[in-house]
mmCIF file of C-alpha atoms in Angstrom:
data_model
loop_
_atom_site.group_PDB
_atom_site.id
_atom_site.type_symbol
_atom_site.label_atom_id
_atom_site.label_comp_id
_atom_site.label_asym_id
_atom_site.label_seq_id
_atom_site.Cartn_x
_atom_site.Cartn_y
_atom_site.Cartn_z
ATOM 1 C CA MET A 1 0.000 0.000 0.000
ATOM 2 C CA THR A 2 2.845 2.319 0.802
ATOM 3 C CA LEU A 3 4.549 1.398 -2.479
ATOM 4 C CA LYS A 4 1.454 2.229 -4.484
ATOM 5 C CA MET A 5 1.069 5.531 -2.723
ATOM 6 C CA GLY A 6 4.724 6.358 -3.407
ATOM 7 C CA THR A 7 4.470 5.446 -7.074
ATOM 8 C CA SER A 8 1.349 7.514 -7.614
ATOM 9 C CA SER A 9 2.892 10.464 -5.828
ATOM 10 C CA ILE A 10 6.000 10.249 -7.994
ATOM 11 C CA LEU A 11 3.899 10.158 -11.205
ATOM 12 C CA MET A 12 1.811 13.089 -10.027
ATOM 13 C CA THR A 13 4.978 14.994 -9.174
ATOM 14 C CA LEU A 14 6.515 14.342 -12.600
ATOM 15 C CA PHE A 15 3.327 15.323 -14.417
ATOM 16 C CA SER A 16 2.952 18.499 -12.370
ATOM 17 C CA THR A 17 6.573 19.544 -12.771
ATOM 18 C CA SER A 18 6.520 19.087 -16.566
ATOM 19 C CA SER A 19 5.377 22.324 -18.181
ATOM 20 C CA PRO A 20 2.172 22.327 -20.288
ATOM 21 C CA SER A 21 4.037 23.947 -23.160
ATOM 22 C CA THR A 22 6.132 20.782 -23.580
ATOM 23 C CA PHE A 23 2.984 18.716 -23.999
ATOM 24 C CA HIS A 24 1.518 21.127 -26.564
ATOM 25 C CA GLN A 25 4.770 21.292 -28.476
ATOM 26 C CA SER A 26 4.902 17.512 -28.776
ATOM 27 C CA LEU A 27 1.282 17.547 -29.974
ATOM 28 C CA LYS A 28 2.097 20.173 -32.584
ATOM 29 C CA ILE A 29 5.079 18.155 -33.776
ATOM 30 C CA ASN A 30 2.919 15.066 -34.250
ATOM 31 C CA LEU A 31 0.292 17.047 -36.146
ATOM 32 C CA SER A 32 2.896 18.674 -38.352
ATOM 33 C CA GLU A 33 4.402 15.292 -39.173
ATOM 34 C CA GLN A 34 1.009 13.947 -40.158
ATOM 35 C CA SER A 35 0.240 17.003 -42.289
ATOM 36 C CA GLY A 36 3.674 16.748 -43.879
ATOM 37 C CA GLN A 37 2.966 13.164 -44.879
ATOM 38 C CA ASN A 38 -0.358 14.165 -46.395
ATOM 39 C CA SER A 39 1.057 17.181 -48.192
ATOM 40 C CA SER A 40 3.793 15.083 -49.759
ATOM 41 C CA THR A 41 1.181 13.346 -51.835
ATOM 42 C CA GLY A 42 -0.315 16.592 -53.084
ATOM 43 C CA PRO A 43 -2.913 19.211 -52.313
ATOM 44 C CA PRO A 44 -6.505 18.269 -51.606
ATOM 45 C CA ILE A 45 -8.814 18.075 -54.593
ATOM 46 C CA LYS A 46 -11.747 20.399 -54.868
ATOM 47 C CA SER A 47 -15.023 19.045 -56.139
ATOM 48 C CA SER A 48 -15.422 22.104 -58.376
ATOM 49 C CA GLY A 49 -12.433 20.976 -60.465
ATOM 50 C CA LEU A 50 -14.117 17.665 -61.231
ATOM 51 C CA GLY A 51 -17.371 19.378 -62.178
ATOM 52 C CA MET A 52 -15.598 21.875 -64.414
ATOM 53 C CA SER A 53 -13.702 19.102 -66.195
ATOM 54 C CA CYS A 54 -16.916 17.170 -66.827
ATOM 55 C CA PHE A 55 -18.673 20.265 -68.119
ATOM 56 C CA THR A 56 -15.799 21.280 -70.396
ATOM 57 C CA MET A 57 -15.412 17.834 -71.927
ATOM 58 C CA THR A 58 -19.150 17.299 -72.464
ATOM 59 C CA PHE A 59 -19.877 20.785 -73.778
ATOM 60 C CA GLY A 60 -16.865 20.747 -76.104
ATOM 61 C CA ALA A 61 -17.772 17.345 -77.537
ATOM 62 C CA ILE A 62 -21.371 18.452 -78.188
ATOM 63 C CA CYS A 63 -20.207 21.656 -79.908
ATOM 64 C CA ASN A 64 -17.785 19.814 -82.178
ATOM 65 C CA LEU A 65 -20.369 17.185 -83.103
ATOM 66 C CA THR A 66 -22.869 19.938 -83.917
ATOM 67 C CA ALA A 67 -20.378 21.718 -86.156
ATOM 68 C CA LEU A 68 -19.555 18.463 -87.922
ATOM 69 C CA GLY A 69 -23.262 17.935 -88.559
ATOM 70 C CA ILE A 70 -23.572 21.409 -90.069
ATOM 71 C CA LEU A 71 -20.606 20.761 -92.351
ATOM 72 C CA ALA A 72 -22.095 17.420 -93.390
ATOM 73 C CA LYS A 73 -25.247 19.214 -94.546
ATOM 74 C CA SER A 74 -23.257 21.777 -96.533
ATOM 75 C CA ARG A 75 -20.912 19.297 -98.224
ATOM 76 C CA VAL A 76 -22.849 19.529 -101.522
ATOM 77 C CA ARG A 77 -22.342 23.297 -101.624
ATOM 78 C CA PHE A 78 -18.615 22.882 -101.010
ATOM 79 C CA ARG A 79 -18.247 20.228 -103.717
ATOM 80 C CA ARG A 80 -20.192 22.179 -106.280
ATOM 81 C CA ARG A 81 -17.903 25.174 -105.853
ATOM 82 C CA SER A 82 -14.698 23.118 -105.774
ATOM 83 C CA LYS A 83 -14.052 23.894 -102.122
ATOM 84 C CA ALA A 84 -13.495 20.292 -101.097
ATOM 85 C CA PRO A 85 -9.888 20.903 -99.892
ATOM 86 C CA PHE A 86 -11.060 23.521 -97.423
ATOM 87 C CA LEU A 87 -13.898 21.260 -96.288
ATOM 88 C CA LEU A 88 -11.444 18.437 -95.666
ATOM 89 C CA LEU A 89 -9.172 20.657 -93.552
ATOM 90 C CA THR A 90 -12.166 21.947 -91.611
ATOM 91 C CA VAL A 91 -13.400 18.435 -90.836
ATOM 92 C CA ALA A 92 -9.883 17.439 -89.772
ATOM 93 C CA LEU A 93 -9.698 20.461 -87.460
ATOM 94 C CA LEU A 94 -13.030 19.685 -85.829
ATOM 95 C CA LEU A 95 -12.093 16.023 -85.410
ATOM 96 C CA ALA A 96 -8.838 17.070 -83.759
ATOM 97 C CA ASP A 97 -10.758 19.380 -81.422
ATOM 98 C CA LEU A 98 -13.213 16.572 -80.643
ATOM 99 C CA GLY A 99 -10.398 14.154 -79.866
ATOM 100 C CA GLY A 100 -8.687 16.817 -77.776
ATOM 101 C CA HIS A 101 -11.778 17.033 -75.587
ATOM 102 C CA VAL A 102 -12.598 13.350 -75.261
ATOM 103 C CA ILE A 103 -9.225 11.603 -74.896
ATOM 104 C CA PRO A 104 -7.223 13.973 -72.632
ATOM 105 C CA GLY A 105 -10.474 14.862 -70.874
ATOM 106 C CA ALA A 106 -11.063 11.201 -70.015
ATOM 107 C CA PHE A 107 -7.535 10.945 -68.591
ATOM 108 C CA ALA A 108 -8.057 14.079 -66.512
ATOM 109 C CA LEU A 109 -11.395 12.791 -65.204
ATOM 110 C CA TYR A 110 -9.734 9.538 -64.210
ATOM 111 C CA LEU A 111 -7.155 11.416 -62.131
ATOM 112 C CA HIS A 112 -9.880 13.601 -60.609
ATOM 113 C CA MET A 113 -11.938 10.577 -59.600
ATOM 114 C CA LYS A 114 -8.910 8.733 -58.267
ATOM 115 C CA GLN A 115 -7.830 11.678 -56.149
ATOM 116 C CA ARG A 116 -11.346 12.404 -54.963
ATOM 117 C CA ASN A 117 -11.803 8.850 -53.707
ATOM 118 C CA LYS A 118 -8.518 9.030 -51.828
ATOM 119 C CA MET A 119 -9.306 12.585 -50.627
ATOM 120 C CA GLN A 120 -5.776 13.586 -51.584
ATOM 121 C CA ALA A 121 -3.758 14.080 -54.745
ATOM 122 C CA GLY A 122 -1.489 11.111 -55.427
ATOM 123 C CA LYS A 123 0.860 11.187 -58.382
ATOM 124 C CA PRO A 124 -0.162 8.993 -61.345
ATOM 125 C CA THR A 125 2.067 6.203 -62.557
ATOM 126 C CA LYS A 126 4.899 6.948 -64.946
ATOM 127 C CA GLU A 127 3.327 4.992 -67.816
ATOM 128 C CA PHE A 128 -0.011 6.736 -67.392
ATOM 129 C CA CYS A 129 1.658 10.153 -67.279
ATOM 130 C CA GLN A 130 3.657 9.383 -70.425
ATOM 131 C CA ILE A 131 0.528 8.531 -72.406
ATOM 132 C CA PHE A 132 -1.405 11.481 -70.963
ATOM 133 C CA GLY A 133 1.388 13.911 -71.821
ATOM 134 C CA ALA A 134 1.663 12.535 -75.362
ATOM 135 C CA THR A 135 -2.041 13.140 -75.972
ATOM 136 C CA MET A 136 -1.731 16.663 -74.599
ATOM 137 C CA VAL A 137 1.092 17.508 -77.011
ATOM 138 C CA PHE A 138 -0.552 15.817 -80.005
ATOM 139 C CA PHE A 139 -3.995 17.369 -79.599
ATOM 140 C CA GLY A 140 -2.390 20.690 -78.742
ATOM 141 C CA LEU A 141 -0.331 20.918 -81.930
ATOM 142 C CA CYS A 142 -2.873 19.436 -84.371
ATOM 143 C CA PRO A 143 -5.427 22.303 -84.229
ATOM 144 C CA LEU A 144 -2.684 24.907 -84.584
ATOM 145 C CA LEU A 145 -1.088 23.170 -87.582
ATOM 146 C CA LEU A 146 -4.405 22.450 -89.294
ATOM 147 C CA GLY A 147 -5.565 26.030 -88.778
ATOM 148 C CA CYS A 148 -2.342 27.218 -90.386
ATOM 149 C CA ALA A 149 -2.917 24.854 -93.334
ATOM 150 C CA MET A 150 -6.433 26.247 -93.792
ATOM 151 C CA ALA A 151 -5.099 29.811 -93.884
ATOM 152 C CA VAL A 152 -2.413 28.891 -96.440
ATOM 153 C CA GLU A 153 -4.939 27.068 -98.626
ATOM 154 C CA ARG A 154 -7.316 30.052 -98.688
ATOM 155 C CA CYS A 155 -4.449 32.455 -99.361
ATOM 156 C CA VAL A 156 -3.343 30.454 -102.394
ATOM 157 C CA ALA A 157 -6.942 30.103 -103.614
ATOM 158 C CA ILE A 158 -7.569 33.863 -103.430
ATOM 159 C CA THR A 159 -4.209 35.234 -104.570
ATOM 160 C CA GLN A 160 -3.381 32.489 -107.132
ATOM 161 C CA PRO A 161 -6.718 31.015 -108.261
ATOM 162 C CA PHE A 162 -5.414 29.320 -111.441
ATOM 163 C CA PHE A 163 -2.538 27.659 -109.611
ATOM 164 C CA HIS A 164 -4.938 26.546 -106.881
ATOM 165 C CA ALA A 165 -7.390 25.067 -109.360
ATOM 166 C CA ALA A 166 -4.635 23.172 -111.174
ATOM 167 C CA MET A 167 -2.422 22.009 -108.318
ATOM 168 C CA VAL A 168 -4.380 21.972 -105.033
ATOM 169 C CA THR A 169 -6.597 18.913 -105.114
ATOM 170 C CA LEU A 170 -8.383 16.815 -102.545
ATOM 171 C CA ALA A 171 -5.655 14.166 -102.708
ATOM 172 C CA HIS A 172 -3.030 16.813 -101.936
ATOM 173 C CA MET A 173 -4.968 17.976 -98.899
ATOM 174 C CA VAL A 174 -5.223 14.393 -97.655
ATOM 175 C CA ARG A 175 -1.431 14.205 -97.800
ATOM 176 C CA VAL A 176 -1.135 17.538 -95.995
ATOM 177 C CA VAL A 177 -3.437 16.384 -93.192
ATOM 178 C CA PHE A 178 -1.500 13.132 -92.896
ATOM 179 C CA PHE A 179 1.839 14.967 -92.815
ATOM 180 C CA LEU A 180 0.777 17.483 -90.169
ATOM 181 C CA SER A 181 -0.793 14.784 -88.011
ATOM 182 C CA SER A 182 2.339 12.658 -88.346
ATOM 183 C CA LEU A 183 4.517 15.622 -87.366
ATOM 184 C CA ALA A 184 2.459 16.260 -84.223
ATOM 185 C CA LEU A 185 2.453 12.541 -83.402
ATOM 186 C CA PHE A 186 6.227 12.290 -83.908
ATOM 187 C CA LEU A 187 6.901 15.103 -81.463
ATOM 188 C CA ALA A 188 4.382 13.691 -78.985
ATOM 189 C CA VAL A 189 5.925 10.213 -78.835
ATOM 190 C CA LEU A 190 9.556 11.331 -78.594
ATOM 191 C CA PRO A 191 9.485 11.348 -74.745
ATOM 192 C CA LEU A 192 8.209 7.762 -74.878
ATOM 193 C CA PHE A 193 11.583 6.853 -76.406
ATOM 194 C CA ALA A 194 13.615 8.678 -73.731
ATOM 195 C CA VAL A 195 13.887 11.917 -75.717
ATOM 196 C CA GLY A 196 12.521 14.204 -73.034
ATOM 197 C CA THR A 197 10.061 13.338 -70.300
ATOM 198 C CA TYR A 198 6.491 14.002 -69.242
ATOM 199 C CA THR A 199 5.893 15.044 -65.648
ATOM 200 C CA THR A 200 2.848 15.613 -63.473
ATOM 201 C CA GLN A 201 1.781 19.247 -63.399
ATOM 202 C CA PHE A 202 0.010 21.233 -60.688
ATOM 203 C CA PRO A 203 -2.444 20.316 -59.174
ATOM 204 C CA GLY A 204 -1.644 16.727 -60.144
ATOM 205 C CA THR A 205 -4.488 16.234 -62.631
ATOM 206 C CA TRP A 206 -2.577 16.571 -65.920
ATOM 207 C CA CYS A 207 0.794 15.704 -67.409
ATOM 208 C CA PHE A 208 2.957 17.717 -69.769
ATOM 209 C CA LEU A 209 6.535 18.528 -70.644
ATOM 210 C CA PRO A 210 8.500 19.970 -67.696
ATOM 211 C CA VAL A 211 8.226 23.743 -67.956
ATOM 212 C CA HIS A 212 9.612 25.028 -64.643
ATOM 213 C CA GLY A 213 12.514 23.945 -62.518
ATOM 214 C CA SER A 214 15.701 22.132 -63.392
ATOM 215 C CA LYS A 215 15.453 19.801 -66.388
ATOM 216 C CA SER A 216 17.631 18.112 -68.938
ATOM 217 C CA LYS A 217 18.666 19.582 -72.263
ATOM 218 C CA ALA A 218 16.309 17.237 -74.084
ATOM 219 C CA ASP A 219 13.363 18.503 -72.014
ATOM 220 C CA THR A 220 14.304 22.100 -72.747
ATOM 221 C CA ASN A 221 14.573 21.378 -76.473
ATOM 222 C CA MET A 222 11.191 19.641 -76.514
ATOM 223 C CA VAL A 223 9.504 22.576 -74.794
ATOM 224 C CA LEU A 224 11.179 25.020 -77.194
ATOM 225 C CA ILE A 225 10.107 22.988 -80.238
ATOM 226 C CA PHE A 226 6.516 22.805 -78.991
ATOM 227 C CA SER A 227 6.225 26.516 -78.258
ATOM 228 C CA CYS A 228 8.110 27.695 -81.365
ATOM 229 C CA LEU A 229 6.117 25.419 -83.673
ATOM 230 C CA GLY A 230 2.832 26.615 -82.190
ATOM 231 C CA LEU A 231 3.797 30.289 -82.376
ATOM 232 C CA THR A 232 5.049 29.844 -85.967
ATOM 233 C CA ALA A 233 1.720 28.316 -86.963
ATOM 234 C CA LEU A 234 -0.147 31.255 -85.410
ATOM 235 C CA ALA A 235 2.125 33.831 -87.081
ATOM 236 C CA LEU A 236 1.812 32.170 -90.498
ATOM 237 C CA SER A 237 -1.967 32.015 -90.123
ATOM 238 C CA LEU A 238 -2.062 35.741 -89.353
ATOM 239 C CA LEU A 239 0.126 36.559 -92.351
ATOM 240 C CA CYS A 240 -1.904 34.466 -94.787
ATOM 241 C CA ASN A 241 -5.198 35.886 -93.534
ATOM 242 C CA ILE A 242 -3.884 39.433 -93.943
ATOM 243 C CA LEU A 243 -2.763 38.725 -97.518
ATOM 244 C CA SER A 244 -6.103 37.114 -98.354
ATOM 245 C CA SER A 245 -8.047 40.014 -96.864
ATOM 246 C CA VAL A 246 -5.991 42.541 -98.835
ATOM 247 C CA ALA A 247 -6.597 40.585 -102.060
ATOM 248 C CA LEU A 248 -10.344 40.472 -101.435
ATOM 249 C CA LEU A 249 -10.369 44.181 -100.630
ATOM 250 C CA LYS A 250 -8.520 45.022 -103.861
ATOM 251 C CA ALA A 251 -10.952 42.919 -105.862
ATOM 252 C CA ARG A 252 -13.845 44.702 -104.182
ATOM 253 C CA ILE A 253 -12.415 48.156 -104.948
ATOM 254 C CA LYS A 254 -11.754 47.153 -108.560
ATOM 255 C CA SER A 255 -15.308 45.900 -108.920
ATOM 256 C CA ASN A 256 -16.692 49.194 -107.609
ATOM 257 C CA THR A 257 -14.455 51.144 -110.022
ATOM 258 C CA VAL A 258 -15.756 49.172 -113.012
ATOM 259 C CA ASN A 259 -19.360 49.707 -111.971
ATOM 260 C CA THR A 260 -18.917 53.493 -111.737
ATOM 261 C CA LYS A 261 -17.795 53.891 -115.382
ATOM 262 C CA PRO A 262 -20.283 55.619 -117.796
ATOM 263 C CA GLY A 263 -20.530 52.580 -120.066
ATOM 264 C CA ALA A 264 -21.680 50.409 -117.192
ATOM 265 C CA GLN A 265 -24.897 52.367 -116.461
ATOM 266 C CA ARG A 266 -27.119 49.918 -118.348
ATOM 267 C CA THR A 267 -25.687 46.913 -116.553
ATOM 268 C CA ARG A 268 -25.611 48.561 -113.126
ATOM 269 C CA HIS A 269 -28.343 46.368 -111.723
ATOM 270 C CA LEU A 270 -26.720 43.147 -112.919
ATOM 271 C CA SER A 271 -23.302 44.284 -111.737
ATOM 272 C CA SER A 272 -24.705 45.207 -108.348
ATOM 273 C CA ALA A 273 -26.307 41.817 -108.030
ATOM 274 C CA SER A 274 -23.118 40.059 -109.067
ATOM 275 C CA THR A 275 -20.941 42.081 -106.704
ATOM 276 C CA SER A 276 -23.436 41.523 -103.930
ATOM 277 C CA SER A 277 -23.261 37.803 -104.508
ATOM 278 C CA THR A 278 -19.470 38.043 -104.643
ATOM 279 C CA PHE A 279 -19.423 39.992 -101.406
ATOM 280 C CA CYS A 280 -21.515 37.333 -99.721
ATOM 281 C CA SER A 281 -19.887 34.424 -101.560
ATOM 282 C CA LEU A 282 -18.421 31.284 -100.123
ATOM 283 C CA ASP A 283 -14.944 32.795 -100.249
ATOM 284 C CA LEU A 284 -16.000 35.551 -97.887
ATOM 285 C CA GLU A 285 -17.673 33.043 -95.595
ATOM 286 C CA MET A 286 -14.489 31.004 -95.332
ATOM 287 C CA MET A 287 -12.352 34.110 -94.865
ATOM 288 C CA VAL A 288 -14.503 35.346 -91.999
ATOM 289 C CA GLN A 289 -14.361 31.934 -90.374
ATOM 290 C CA LEU A 290 -10.593 31.762 -90.778
ATOM 291 C CA ALA A 291 -10.105 35.249 -89.376
ATOM 292 C CA VAL A 292 -12.175 34.458 -86.280
ATOM 293 C CA ILE A 293 -10.428 31.095 -85.830
ATOM 294 C CA THR A 294 -7.037 32.798 -86.008
ATOM 295 C CA VAL A 295 -8.026 35.442 -83.452
ATOM 296 C CA VAL A 296 -9.444 32.794 -81.111
ATOM 297 C CA SER A 297 -6.297 30.669 -81.434
ATOM 298 C CA CYS A 298 -4.027 33.635 -80.729
ATOM 299 C CA VAL A 299 -6.011 34.700 -77.673
ATOM 300 C CA CYS A 300 -6.339 31.177 -76.263
ATOM 301 C CA TRP A 301 -2.943 29.683 -77.108
ATOM 302 C CA GLY A 302 -0.807 32.828 -77.099
ATOM 303 C CA PRO A 303 -0.355 33.213 -73.302
ATOM 304 C CA PHE A 304 0.436 29.535 -72.792
ATOM 305 C CA LEU A 305 2.957 29.295 -75.652
ATOM 306 C CA ILE A 306 4.647 32.598 -74.878
ATOM 307 C CA HIS A 307 4.905 31.780 -71.173
ATOM 308 C CA ILE A 308 6.605 28.418 -71.634
ATOM 309 C CA LEU A 309 8.927 29.984 -74.222
ATOM 310 C CA VAL A 310 9.958 32.851 -71.954
ATOM 311 C CA VAL A 311 10.498 30.543 -68.988
ATOM 312 C CA GLN A 312 13.126 28.583 -70.901
ATOM 313 C CA PHE A 313 15.298 31.705 -71.216
ATOM 314 C CA ASN A 314 14.519 33.049 -67.740
ATOM 315 C CA GLN A 315 15.968 30.465 -65.385
ATOM 316 C CA HIS A 316 15.566 32.675 -62.279
ATOM 317 C CA PRO A 317 12.006 34.070 -62.338
ATOM 318 C CA ARG A 318 10.854 36.441 -59.640
ATOM 319 C CA ALA A 319 7.491 34.723 -59.209
ATOM 320 C CA THR A 320 7.045 32.109 -56.519
ATOM 321 C CA GLU A 321 6.449 28.465 -57.264
ATOM 322 C CA HIS A 322 2.759 28.761 -56.418
ATOM 323 C CA GLU A 323 2.351 31.729 -58.770
ATOM 324 C CA ARG A 324 4.140 29.907 -61.594
ATOM 325 C CA ASP A 325 1.978 26.816 -61.170
ATOM 326 C CA GLY A 326 -1.162 28.921 -61.054
ATOM 327 C CA PHE A 327 -0.228 30.800 -64.217
ATOM 328 C CA ILE A 328 0.573 27.670 -66.216
ATOM 329 C CA LEU A 329 -2.714 26.109 -65.086
ATOM 330 C CA LEU A 330 -4.605 29.244 -66.102
ATOM 331 C CA GLY A 331 -2.887 29.187 -69.493
ATOM 332 C CA LEU A 332 -3.896 25.557 -70.007
ATOM 333 C CA ARG A 333 -7.530 26.274 -69.153
ATOM 334 C CA LEU A 334 -7.520 29.220 -71.546
ATOM 335 C CA ALA A 335 -6.019 27.059 -74.296
ATOM 336 C CA SER A 336 -8.692 24.400 -73.766
ATOM 337 C CA TRP A 337 -11.360 26.963 -74.667
ATOM 338 C CA ASN A 338 -9.897 27.147 -78.162
ATOM 339 C CA GLN A 339 -11.330 23.705 -78.864
ATOM 340 C CA ILE A 340 -14.711 24.865 -77.579
ATOM 341 C CA LEU A 341 -14.849 28.124 -79.538
ATOM 342 C CA ASP A 342 -13.643 26.679 -82.859
ATOM 343 C CA PRO A 343 -16.881 24.774 -83.606
ATOM 344 C CA TRP A 344 -18.963 27.811 -82.664
ATOM 345 C CA VAL A 345 -17.265 29.687 -85.481
ATOM 346 C CA TYR A 346 -18.839 27.268 -87.954
ATOM 347 C CA ILE A 347 -22.118 27.147 -86.070
ATOM 348 C CA LEU A 348 -22.637 30.930 -85.998
ATOM 349 C CA LEU A 349 -20.615 32.254 -88.950
ATOM 350 C CA ARG A 350 -22.397 30.310 -91.640
ATOM 351 C CA ARG A 351 -23.350 31.699 -95.028
ATOM 352 C CA ALA A 352 -26.968 32.126 -94.003
ATOM 353 C CA VAL A 353 -25.992 34.235 -91.015
ATOM 354 C CA LEU A 354 -23.477 36.273 -93.020
ATOM 355 C CA TYR A 355 -26.008 36.805 -95.798
ATOM 356 C CA ARG A 356 -28.580 38.204 -93.393
ATOM 357 C CA VAL A 357 -26.067 40.377 -91.549
ATOM 358 C CA CYS A 358 -23.969 41.598 -94.489
ATOM 359 C CA CYS A 359 -26.004 41.361 -97.670
ATOM 360 C CA ALA A 360 -29.214 42.711 -96.202
ATOM 361 C CA PHE A 361 -27.292 45.829 -95.176
ATOM 362 C CA TYR A 362 -25.245 46.073 -98.375
ATOM 363 C CA THR A 363 -28.047 45.682 -100.977
ATOM 364 C CA GLN A 364 -29.822 48.806 -99.713
ATOM 365 C CA LYS A 365 -27.217 51.105 -101.277
ATOM 366 C CA PRO A 366 -27.499 49.855 -104.924
ATOM 367 C CA THR A 367 -31.290 50.089 -104.708
ATOM 368 C CA VAL A 368 -31.120 53.770 -103.749
ATOM 369 C CA THR A 369 -28.562 54.460 -106.464
ATOM 370 C CA GLU A 370 -30.678 52.715 -109.048
ATOM 371 C CA ASN A 371 -33.768 54.735 -108.126
ATOM 372 C CA SER A 372 -31.799 57.958 -108.301
ATOM 373 C CA SER A 373 -30.482 57.065 -111.784
ATOM 374 C CA TYR A 374 -34.021 56.548 -113.023
ATOM 375 C CA ALA A 375 -35.268 59.727 -111.361
ATOM 376 C CA GLU A 376 -32.655 61.967 -112.975
ATOM 377 C CA PRO A 377 -33.958 61.637 -116.622
ATOM 378 C CA ASN A 378 -37.509 62.306 -115.416
ATOM 379 C CA ARG A 379 -36.380 65.552 -113.784
ATOM 380 C CA GLN A 380 -34.682 66.606 -117.027
ATOM 381 C CA ALA A 381 -37.793 65.858 -119.060
ATOM 382 C CA LEU A 382 -39.962 67.931 -116.769
ATOM 383 C CA SER A 383 -37.556 70.846 -116.967
ATOM 384 C CA LEU A 384 -37.610 70.743 -120.774
ATOM 385 C CA GLN A 385 -41.373 70.779 -120.847
#
C-alpha cells in the first residue's frame, strides 16, 4: 500500500513539474508530421475541379459534333464550288478538337476521380503520365497546324486562283493532313523513347513537358520545339489571312471602279447583283471563319505558348512556385477553350448568317442608287417641258 502511494505520488509529481508547453509542443510536432505526410502526396482536390472538367469535356464534344453535322449538310455546296480541300481541312480540325476534348479529358477525369476517392492528390504512374502527356502535345499541336494549313490554302486560292485550281486537289490535302498529323504525333511520342520526359503538373491532374525547374537539355529542347512550332503556326496564319483580306479588298475596290464607269450604267443592276453575290460568296464566308479562328487561337494559345517559351530563357524568375503553377494552369484552361470556340465559329458564322447580316445591309445602297439614276432623266424631261 505504501509502495502504491509512493508510485502515484512520484507520477503526479513528474506530471505536475513538466510544463504544459512541452505537452503542446509535442502535440504540434505530431500534427505537423502527419500534415507533412499528407502534403507530400499533393494538395486536396476540390469538387469544383471535377465538375468543371466534366462540363468542359461534355460541352466541347457536343459543340464539335454539332459543327460536324452542319458541315455534313453543306458538303454539296462545297463540292459544287470546288471547295473540297477547305472542307477536308475543316473536318480534320473539328475532329482534332473533338479528340482533344474526349481523350485527354477522359484521362483528366480519371485522375480527378482517383484523387477524390482518396481525398488527396497522389501522383499517377509513370506509364499513365507518359501517355497522358503525349495526348496533350498531339492534340495541342494538331489544331494549330491544321488552322495554319487552312489559312495557307485560302491564301493560295484567293491570290493564285489558277494555280490553286490546277495544283491543289483533294488528294493533296489528304497528304497535308497526314503529314501534319504525323509531325504532331512524332513530337508527342519522342518522350516515350527517352527523348525528353512528361511530368505531373500542378495540381496533379494533368501531365505535360516539364516547364519550370531544373530539367535536362532534351526537355528544354522539346519545350522550345513545342512553343516555337505553335507560335510559328499562329504567325503564319495571321500573315496568310492578312494577304487574303488585302486581295479580297482590292478585288472589291476594282469591282466598284468598273461599276462606276459611264458605259456600265445599263448593266448597273446586274453588276450590283453580281458584286453583292461576290461579297456574300463562299470565299467571304471562309475568310470570316478563318479570321475568327485565327483570333481565337491567338487569344487562347498565345499566353500559354509565350509563357513556356519565356520561362526557358529566364531560369531565375521572380514569381514564386505557387504563382508559376497557377499561371501555367490558367494558361492551359484558356487554351482548352480554343477547342470549344472553334466549332462555334462554324455554327454561328455560316453563309446564311453572313447573308442576313452583311447582304441585307449592303443591298440597300445599290437600290437607292438605281432609283436615283431613273429619277434623274424624269427631272430633265420635266424641266424641258
